[in-house]
Short mmCIF file of C-alpha atoms in Angstrom, two decimals:
data_model
loop_
_atom_site.label_atom_id
_atom_site.label_comp_id
_atom_site.label_asym_id
_atom_site.label_seq_id
_atom_site.Cartn_x
_atom_site.Cartn_y
_atom_site.Cartn_z
CA UNK A 1314 47.25 15.09 -3.45
CA UNK A 1315 44.19 12.86 -3.56
CA UNK A 1316 40.81 14.08 -4.76
CA UNK A 1317 37.30 13.03 -3.83
CA UNK A 1318 35.06 13.41 -6.87
CA UNK A 1319 31.56 12.88 -5.55
CA UNK A 1320 29.34 9.84 -5.35
CA UNK A 1321 30.82 8.13 -8.40
CA UNK A 1322 34.20 7.98 -6.68
CA UNK A 1323 32.84 5.93 -3.78
CA UNK A 1324 32.40 2.14 -3.70
CA UNK A 1325 29.63 0.83 -5.92
CA UNK A 1326 28.65 -1.51 -3.09
CA UNK A 1327 27.36 1.59 -1.35
CA UNK A 1328 26.04 3.61 -4.28
CA UNK A 1329 25.08 0.90 -6.74
CA UNK A 1330 21.72 -0.01 -5.18
CA UNK A 1331 18.52 -0.30 -7.17
CA UNK A 1332 16.09 2.61 -7.17
CA UNK A 1333 12.31 2.36 -6.85
CA UNK A 1334 9.72 4.81 -8.08
CA UNK A 1335 7.09 6.61 -6.04
CA UNK A 1336 3.86 7.48 -7.82
CA UNK A 1337 2.95 11.19 -7.85
CA UNK A 1338 -0.50 11.89 -9.32
CA UNK A 1339 0.35 9.55 -12.16
CA UNK A 1340 3.87 11.02 -12.32
CA UNK A 1341 6.67 9.06 -10.71
CA UNK A 1342 9.93 10.18 -9.16
CA UNK A 1343 11.53 8.43 -12.11
CA UNK A 1344 9.73 10.88 -14.38
CA UNK A 1345 11.38 13.77 -12.53
CA UNK A 1346 14.77 12.21 -13.28
CA UNK A 1347 13.85 11.33 -16.85
CA UNK A 1348 12.87 14.94 -17.39
CA UNK A 1349 16.36 16.01 -16.42
CA UNK A 1350 17.89 13.49 -18.84
CA UNK A 1351 15.49 14.50 -21.61
CA UNK A 1352 16.58 18.11 -21.21
CA UNK A 1353 20.21 17.18 -21.80
CA UNK A 1354 21.47 18.12 -18.34
CA UNK A 1355 25.27 18.12 -18.55
CA UNK A 1356 26.20 18.04 -14.88
CA UNK A 1357 25.80 14.96 -12.67
CA UNK A 1358 22.28 13.70 -12.06
CA UNK A 1359 20.83 13.96 -8.59
CA UNK A 1360 19.12 10.94 -7.07
CA UNK A 1361 15.88 12.64 -6.11
CA UNK A 1362 14.40 9.68 -4.25
CA UNK A 1363 17.47 8.61 -2.26
CA UNK A 1364 16.45 6.88 0.97
CA UNK A 1365 17.82 8.17 4.31
CA UNK A 1366 19.80 4.95 4.81
CA UNK A 1367 21.48 5.48 1.46
CA UNK A 1368 22.44 9.07 2.24
CA UNK A 1369 23.84 7.98 5.63
CA UNK A 1370 25.99 5.38 3.83
CA UNK A 1371 27.29 8.03 1.44
CA UNK A 1372 28.20 10.38 4.28
CA UNK A 1373 29.95 7.61 6.21
CA UNK A 1374 31.85 6.42 3.16
CA UNK A 1375 32.99 9.94 2.33
CA UNK A 1376 34.08 10.52 5.93
CA UNK A 1377 36.03 7.24 6.04
CA UNK A 1378 37.78 8.17 2.80
CA UNK A 1379 38.68 11.63 4.10
CA UNK A 1380 39.98 10.32 7.44
CA UNK A 1381 41.98 7.55 5.79
CA UNK A 1382 43.70 10.09 3.55
CA UNK A 1383 44.59 12.24 6.55
CA UNK A 1384 45.89 9.15 8.40
CA UNK A 1385 48.24 8.50 5.48
CA UNK A 1386 49.60 12.03 5.67
CA UNK A 1387 47.66 13.24 2.62
CA UNK A 1388 45.65 16.47 2.59
CA UNK A 1389 42.78 15.49 0.26
CA UNK A 1390 40.92 17.74 -2.13
CA UNK A 1391 37.16 17.47 -2.58
CA UNK A 1392 36.16 17.93 -6.21
CA UNK A 1393 32.68 19.39 -6.74
CA UNK A 1394 30.67 20.76 -9.65
CA UNK A 1395 31.52 24.43 -10.11
CA UNK A 1396 28.71 26.88 -9.43
CA UNK A 1397 30.54 29.88 -10.90
CA UNK A 1398 28.94 31.98 -13.63
CA UNK A 1399 31.27 30.51 -16.26
CA UNK A 1400 29.92 27.01 -15.58
CA UNK A 1401 26.21 27.71 -15.93
CA UNK A 1402 24.17 28.36 -19.03
CA UNK A 1403 20.63 28.62 -20.34
CA UNK A 1404 20.45 25.55 -22.55
CA UNK A 1405 17.66 24.24 -24.73
CA UNK A 1406 15.57 21.43 -23.32
CA UNK A 1407 16.05 18.13 -25.10
CA UNK A 1408 13.18 16.30 -26.77
CA UNK A 1409 11.61 19.70 -27.47
CA UNK A 1410 8.77 18.68 -29.75
CA UNK A 1411 6.57 21.03 -27.75
CA UNK A 1412 9.04 23.91 -27.98
CA UNK A 1413 6.32 26.43 -28.55
CA UNK A 1414 6.14 27.83 -25.04
CA UNK A 1415 2.51 27.92 -24.00
CA UNK A 1416 1.63 28.04 -27.65
CA UNK A 1417 -1.53 29.05 -29.45
CA UNK A 1418 -3.20 25.84 -28.34
CA UNK A 1419 -2.33 26.59 -24.69
CA UNK A 1420 -2.32 30.07 -23.26
CA UNK A 1421 -1.71 31.69 -26.62
CA UNK A 1422 2.00 32.56 -26.71
CA UNK A 1423 2.72 35.01 -29.51
CA UNK A 1424 6.43 34.28 -29.82
CA UNK A 1425 6.38 30.49 -29.50
CA UNK A 1426 9.70 30.38 -27.58
CA UNK A 1427 11.66 27.16 -27.24
CA UNK A 1428 12.09 25.60 -23.82
CA UNK A 1429 15.25 26.42 -21.90
CA UNK A 1430 16.46 25.78 -18.36
CA UNK A 1431 19.44 27.00 -16.36
CA UNK A 1432 21.95 24.19 -15.83
CA UNK A 1433 25.40 23.76 -14.41
CA UNK A 1434 27.86 22.39 -16.92
CA UNK A 1435 30.77 19.96 -16.47
CA UNK A 1436 33.30 22.32 -14.90
CA UNK A 1437 34.57 21.45 -11.43
CA UNK A 1438 36.04 23.24 -8.44
CA UNK A 1439 38.06 21.90 -5.53
CA UNK A 1440 37.60 22.38 -1.82
CA UNK A 1441 41.10 22.10 -0.36
CA UNK A 1442 42.68 22.32 3.08
CA UNK A 1443 45.74 23.91 1.47
CA UNK A 1444 44.06 26.23 -1.00
CA UNK A 1445 45.70 29.53 -1.80
CA UNK A 1446 42.88 31.37 -0.07
CA UNK A 1447 42.05 30.77 3.63
CA UNK A 1448 38.38 30.55 2.66
CA UNK A 1449 39.09 27.20 0.95
CA UNK A 1450 39.95 25.42 4.20
CA UNK A 1451 36.96 27.04 5.90
CA UNK A 1452 34.71 25.72 3.13
CA UNK A 1453 35.96 22.20 3.85
CA UNK A 1454 35.31 22.71 7.56
CA UNK A 1455 31.80 24.05 6.94
CA UNK A 1456 31.00 21.08 4.70
CA UNK A 1457 31.98 18.54 7.35
CA UNK A 1458 30.13 20.40 10.11
CA UNK A 1459 27.01 20.35 7.97
CA UNK A 1460 27.44 16.68 7.05
CA UNK A 1461 27.81 15.83 10.73
CA UNK A 1462 24.52 17.57 11.50
CA UNK A 1463 22.78 15.95 8.52
CA UNK A 1464 24.06 12.51 9.53
CA UNK A 1465 22.65 12.97 13.03
CA UNK A 1466 19.28 14.22 11.74
CA UNK A 1467 18.91 11.32 9.33
CA UNK A 1468 19.64 8.79 12.07
CA UNK A 1469 17.17 10.42 14.48
CA UNK A 1470 14.45 11.13 11.88
CA UNK A 1471 14.60 14.87 12.57
CA UNK A 1472 14.50 17.72 10.05
CA UNK A 1473 15.66 21.34 10.06
CA UNK A 1474 15.29 24.40 7.86
CA UNK A 1475 18.32 26.22 6.52
CA UNK A 1476 17.54 29.06 8.90
CA UNK A 1477 17.50 26.69 11.87
CA UNK A 1478 20.87 25.31 10.81
CA UNK A 1479 22.26 28.84 10.66
CA UNK A 1480 21.23 29.50 14.26
CA UNK A 1481 22.75 26.19 15.25
CA UNK A 1482 26.07 26.93 13.51
CA UNK A 1483 26.43 30.70 14.02
CA UNK A 1484 28.48 30.26 17.20
CA UNK A 1485 31.15 28.46 15.16
CA UNK A 1486 33.88 30.73 13.82
CA UNK A 1487 33.74 29.34 10.27
CA UNK A 1488 30.05 30.28 9.83
CA UNK A 1489 29.76 34.05 9.47
CA UNK A 1490 26.44 34.41 7.63
CA UNK A 1491 23.44 32.40 6.39
CA UNK A 1492 25.10 32.38 2.98
CA UNK A 1493 27.85 30.14 4.40
CA UNK A 1494 25.18 27.59 5.35
CA UNK A 1495 23.66 27.70 1.87
CA UNK A 1496 27.08 27.21 0.27
CA UNK A 1497 27.78 24.23 2.53
CA UNK A 1498 24.42 22.72 1.61
CA UNK A 1499 25.14 23.13 -2.09
CA UNK A 1500 28.57 21.52 -1.59
CA UNK A 1501 26.88 18.59 0.16
CA UNK A 1502 24.34 18.25 -2.67
CA UNK A 1503 27.19 18.12 -5.19
CA UNK A 1504 29.30 15.74 -3.10
CA UNK A 1505 26.53 13.25 -2.33
CA UNK A 1506 24.51 13.84 -5.53
CA UNK A 1507 21.18 14.08 -3.73
CA UNK A 1508 18.87 17.12 -3.25
CA UNK A 1509 18.69 18.99 0.03
CA UNK A 1510 15.36 17.34 0.77
CA UNK A 1511 17.26 14.03 1.05
CA UNK A 1512 19.55 15.69 3.61
CA UNK A 1513 16.64 16.23 6.04
CA UNK A 1514 16.74 19.95 5.19
CA UNK A 1515 13.33 21.52 4.61
CA UNK A 1516 12.46 24.87 3.07
CA UNK A 1517 10.91 27.87 4.81
CA UNK A 1518 7.86 28.07 2.57
CA UNK A 1519 5.77 31.20 2.16
CA UNK A 1520 3.80 29.99 -0.86
CA UNK A 1521 0.02 29.65 -1.12
CA UNK A 1522 -2.20 27.76 -3.55
CA UNK A 1523 -5.91 28.14 -4.29
CA UNK A 1524 -8.56 27.56 -6.91
CA UNK A 1525 -9.65 24.36 -8.66
CA UNK A 1526 -7.36 21.91 -6.91
CA UNK A 1527 -7.97 19.03 -4.53
CA UNK A 1528 -4.89 17.82 -2.62
CA UNK A 1529 -4.71 14.23 -1.41
CA UNK A 1530 -2.09 13.53 1.26
CA UNK A 1531 -1.32 9.84 0.98
CA UNK A 1532 0.63 9.76 4.23
CA UNK A 1533 -2.04 11.36 6.45
CA UNK A 1534 -5.04 10.28 4.42
CA UNK A 1535 -6.41 13.84 4.38
CA UNK A 1536 -8.04 15.67 1.48
CA UNK A 1537 -8.01 19.46 0.98
CA UNK A 1538 -10.25 21.33 -1.46
CA UNK A 1539 -8.37 24.55 -2.22
CA UNK A 1540 -11.47 26.21 -3.69
CA UNK A 1541 -12.94 26.31 -0.17
CA UNK A 1542 -9.93 28.06 1.39
CA UNK A 1543 -10.73 31.77 1.40
CA UNK A 1544 -7.08 32.86 1.75
CA UNK A 1545 -5.39 29.89 0.08
CA UNK A 1546 -3.70 26.73 1.33
CA UNK A 1547 -0.11 26.90 2.57
CA UNK A 1548 2.53 25.17 0.45
CA UNK A 1549 4.41 22.70 2.70
CA UNK A 1550 8.10 23.35 3.28
CA UNK A 1551 9.12 19.69 3.05
CA UNK A 1552 10.06 19.22 -0.60
CA UNK A 1553 10.39 15.45 -0.16
CA UNK A 1554 6.81 15.33 1.15
CA UNK A 1555 5.62 17.38 -1.83
CA UNK A 1556 7.19 14.92 -4.25
CA UNK A 1557 6.29 11.73 -2.41
CA UNK A 1558 3.13 12.24 -0.35
CA UNK A 1559 0.87 14.54 -2.37
CA UNK A 1560 -1.48 13.63 -5.18
CA UNK A 1561 -3.64 16.16 -7.02
CA UNK A 1562 -7.02 16.34 -8.72
CA UNK A 1563 -8.28 19.24 -10.83
CA UNK A 1564 -10.68 20.31 -13.56
CA UNK A 1565 -8.70 23.51 -14.20
CA UNK A 1566 -7.72 24.74 -17.65
CA UNK A 1567 -4.50 26.46 -16.61
CA UNK A 1568 -2.11 27.15 -13.73
CA UNK A 1569 -1.69 30.83 -12.84
CA UNK A 1570 1.44 31.91 -10.93
CA UNK A 1571 1.04 35.30 -9.24
CA UNK A 1572 3.93 37.41 -7.93
CA UNK A 1573 2.02 39.31 -5.24
CA UNK A 1574 0.02 37.99 -2.32
CA UNK A 1575 -2.37 40.99 -2.50
CA UNK A 1576 -3.28 40.18 -6.12
CA UNK A 1577 -3.50 36.47 -5.29
CA UNK A 1578 -5.94 37.22 -2.46
CA UNK A 1579 -8.06 39.40 -4.73
CA UNK A 1580 -8.27 36.66 -7.36
CA UNK A 1581 -9.42 34.19 -4.71
CA UNK A 1582 -11.92 36.56 -3.09
CA UNK A 1583 -13.51 37.35 -6.46
CA UNK A 1584 -13.35 33.66 -7.45
CA UNK A 1585 -11.46 34.21 -10.66
CA UNK A 1586 -10.91 30.44 -10.71
CA UNK A 1587 -14.62 30.00 -11.47
CA UNK A 1588 -14.57 32.54 -14.33
CA UNK A 1589 -11.51 30.83 -15.81
CA UNK A 1590 -11.11 27.33 -14.30
CA UNK A 1591 -7.65 27.59 -12.83
CA UNK A 1592 -5.18 26.69 -10.12
CA UNK A 1593 -3.70 29.87 -8.64
CA UNK A 1594 -0.39 29.94 -6.76
CA UNK A 1595 1.83 32.65 -5.28
CA UNK A 1596 5.33 32.65 -3.83
CA UNK A 1597 4.72 36.11 -2.33
CA UNK A 1598 7.52 37.76 -4.27
CA UNK A 1599 10.80 35.98 -4.94
CA UNK A 1600 9.84 32.29 -4.99
CA UNK A 1601 11.22 29.90 -2.39
CA UNK A 1602 12.31 26.36 -3.23
CA UNK A 1603 9.17 24.72 -1.84
CA UNK A 1604 6.84 26.83 -3.98
CA UNK A 1605 8.89 26.09 -7.09
CA UNK A 1606 8.93 22.36 -6.29
CA UNK A 1607 5.17 22.45 -5.71
CA UNK A 1608 4.51 24.12 -9.06
CA UNK A 1609 6.87 21.70 -10.79
CA UNK A 1610 4.93 18.78 -9.31
CA UNK A 1611 1.63 20.30 -10.45
CA UNK A 1612 3.01 20.82 -13.95
CA UNK A 1613 4.26 17.23 -14.11
CA UNK A 1614 0.97 15.90 -12.72
CA UNK A 1615 -1.04 17.87 -15.31
CA UNK A 1616 1.27 18.28 -18.34
CA UNK A 1617 -1.64 19.37 -20.55
CA UNK A 1618 -2.25 22.51 -18.47
CA UNK A 1619 -0.50 25.69 -19.61
CA UNK A 1620 1.37 27.57 -16.87
CA UNK A 1621 1.28 31.37 -16.99
CA UNK A 1622 2.73 34.10 -14.78
CA UNK A 1623 1.41 37.44 -13.54
CA UNK A 1624 4.08 39.88 -12.32
CA UNK A 1625 4.83 43.59 -12.05
CA UNK A 1626 6.04 45.30 -15.21
CA UNK A 1627 9.50 46.02 -13.87
CA UNK A 1628 12.90 44.30 -13.86
CA UNK A 1629 12.25 42.66 -10.49
CA UNK A 1630 9.03 41.13 -11.81
CA UNK A 1631 10.78 39.75 -14.89
CA UNK A 1632 13.53 38.36 -12.65
CA UNK A 1633 10.94 36.53 -10.54
CA UNK A 1634 9.25 35.16 -13.66
CA UNK A 1635 12.64 34.02 -15.01
CA UNK A 1636 13.44 32.13 -11.81
CA UNK A 1637 10.15 30.26 -12.07
CA UNK A 1638 10.75 29.46 -15.73
CA UNK A 1639 14.48 28.80 -16.02
CA UNK A 1640 15.61 28.13 -12.45
CA UNK A 1641 18.04 29.90 -10.14
CA UNK A 1642 21.84 29.76 -10.09
CA UNK A 1643 21.67 29.86 -6.29
CA UNK A 1644 20.14 26.37 -6.31
CA UNK A 1645 23.00 24.79 -8.26
CA UNK A 1646 22.35 21.20 -9.32
CA UNK A 1647 18.81 21.22 -7.91
CA UNK A 1648 17.60 24.13 -10.00
CA UNK A 1649 16.60 22.45 -13.30
CA UNK A 1650 14.45 19.86 -11.51
CA UNK A 1651 12.05 22.59 -10.31
CA UNK A 1652 12.01 24.84 -13.40
CA UNK A 1653 8.88 25.55 -15.46
CA UNK A 1654 10.41 25.82 -18.96
CA UNK A 1655 7.03 26.31 -20.68
CA UNK A 1656 5.92 29.19 -18.42
CA UNK A 1657 4.30 32.05 -20.33
CA UNK A 1658 4.13 35.72 -19.33
CA UNK A 1659 0.44 36.62 -19.04
CA UNK A 1660 0.98 40.10 -17.62
CA UNK A 1661 1.65 42.80 -16.92
CA UNK A 1662 3.32 43.80 -20.15
CA UNK A 1663 3.50 46.86 -22.34
CA UNK A 1664 0.52 46.12 -24.61
CA UNK A 1665 -1.76 45.90 -21.56
CA UNK A 1666 -0.52 49.19 -20.09
CA UNK A 1667 -1.04 51.45 -23.09
CA UNK A 1668 -4.28 52.89 -21.66
CA UNK A 1669 -3.10 52.98 -18.04
CA UNK A 1670 -3.05 56.29 -16.19
CA UNK A 1671 0.20 58.21 -16.48
CA UNK A 1672 0.53 58.49 -12.71
CA UNK A 1673 0.47 54.68 -12.44
CA UNK A 1674 4.04 54.57 -13.78
CA UNK A 1675 7.29 55.16 -11.91
CA UNK A 1676 10.68 56.14 -13.29
CA UNK A 1677 13.28 53.40 -13.66
CA UNK A 1678 16.14 53.77 -11.20
CA UNK A 1679 19.77 53.27 -12.17
CA UNK A 1680 19.62 49.84 -10.55
CA UNK A 1681 16.45 49.03 -12.52
CA UNK A 1682 18.19 49.97 -15.76
CA UNK A 1683 21.22 47.85 -14.98
CA UNK A 1684 19.08 44.85 -14.04
CA UNK A 1685 16.86 45.21 -17.13
CA UNK A 1686 19.84 45.46 -19.49
CA UNK A 1687 21.48 42.41 -17.92
CA UNK A 1688 18.28 40.37 -18.08
CA UNK A 1689 17.62 41.37 -21.69
CA UNK A 1690 21.08 40.19 -22.71
CA UNK A 1691 20.64 36.90 -20.83
CA UNK A 1692 17.20 36.22 -22.33
CA UNK A 1693 18.00 37.25 -25.90
CA UNK A 1694 18.46 33.71 -27.18
CA UNK A 1695 16.32 31.76 -24.73
CA UNK A 1696 13.27 34.06 -24.84
CA UNK A 1697 13.60 36.99 -27.30
CA UNK A 1698 10.03 38.22 -26.70
CA UNK A 1699 10.82 38.74 -23.01
CA UNK A 1700 14.06 40.48 -23.94
CA UNK A 1701 12.12 42.78 -26.26
CA UNK A 1702 9.69 43.63 -23.46
CA UNK A 1703 12.64 44.64 -21.28
CA UNK A 1704 14.03 46.82 -24.07
CA UNK A 1705 10.66 48.57 -24.34
CA UNK A 1706 10.79 49.13 -20.60
CA UNK A 1707 14.25 50.67 -20.93
CA UNK A 1708 13.20 52.82 -23.90
CA UNK A 1709 10.21 54.19 -21.97
CA UNK A 1710 12.27 54.78 -18.83
CA UNK A 1711 9.27 53.65 -16.81
CA UNK A 1712 7.94 50.71 -14.80
CA UNK A 1713 4.54 49.82 -13.34
CA UNK A 1714 3.05 47.49 -10.78
CA UNK A 1715 0.24 45.03 -11.49
CA UNK A 1716 -2.25 47.41 -9.90
CA UNK A 1717 -1.66 49.83 -12.80
CA UNK A 1718 -3.67 47.50 -15.03
CA UNK A 1719 -6.80 48.44 -13.07
CA UNK A 1720 -6.53 52.02 -14.28
CA UNK A 1721 -7.10 50.85 -17.86
CA UNK A 1722 -9.52 47.97 -17.34
CA UNK A 1723 -10.81 45.82 -14.51
CA UNK A 1724 -7.97 43.42 -13.74
CA UNK A 1725 -10.08 40.26 -13.78
CA UNK A 1726 -11.78 41.24 -17.06
CA UNK A 1727 -8.39 41.93 -18.61
CA UNK A 1728 -6.93 38.60 -17.45
CA UNK A 1729 -9.92 36.64 -18.72
CA UNK A 1730 -9.77 38.38 -22.09
CA UNK A 1731 -6.01 37.88 -22.45
CA UNK A 1732 -6.31 34.18 -21.62
CA UNK A 1733 -9.17 33.66 -24.09
CA UNK A 1734 -7.49 35.71 -26.84
CA UNK A 1735 -4.03 34.25 -26.32
CA UNK A 1736 -2.33 37.32 -24.88
CA UNK A 1737 0.67 35.50 -23.38
CA UNK A 1738 4.28 36.13 -24.37
#
């Protein structure tokens, strides 16, 4: 039985082209790739700046290989990087001279954690028409349906969100839920070794950015001053456009990532970015890919700026912060490219809540306890100070939202003091 093992298995005449670099606020696409190499990424590298013509060639070559195998009476396997839990790990970033988190010279990290990101390792899995489970053949079918749609979009210059693809495919028997579309996309990313943005698939962004940031769109020639946007500027859903078209200018001293839109809006309305020169961004809860890519681009454009997070003091808040910092297993091979490995936890944490009103706390649920224990175990080596914060949460049996900080001290005063005194963990 023949196996297809991704882009490296296809003719070099198709995949062996030279790659250019696109400047991004002084940071090139090549720097994005170099970052992945510097961090010791063990799975295959993605070609982040693959041109549409190149992706079309890869799809056509893969299809010709698959059809030729079938014509010869062979049922081919498609070998992909495994996305199972056993094939992913939090691993230390390579070249970690600055492995002090946000450090005392940045936002004042107390623990000085090393930099880690979530990466897939070298394990593989096969998509087979004759797999022992019927789902295996359906996975192959879903992959080719998706690739057919991607091929057509690339040729026509169209784009679609994952949600739009789900509505397009939901009438097909092999697509039973949006998760099936996401799995097919991740299979395509692994097979072609390009990110979803190169597949003409955009994200459904809900992120906002505000504060001391001017955005230059090289494609449209427009300029946006985020400090003048009362409710923030929307993060675009096209990740490729974020990486290729946008350039940034700032006089900020840090980048502040906020979990909640309500807190984000308050910081903008009260012009916190003038009290502490800052760029402020929110993903409105669990971050989407576009918001993470946007923050990654900002961090690469301004590597001297510390990046700090503001989340609820509960397991869900720590989970959100961890996705920003380490990446998400749901994003497979793409995840480490959009991680913020030096992200510090500005608040809320236990030391800031000691004087908060008792009625500002809620009891941890059984699900909260399970999630906190699991996160603490995962973070023990990569970020022991975060793991310790989770253990304190478990020991207290309580959790609190960001708004609880206001019962002890004005939120903006507290944030300014913590930033100036180095209150980040």
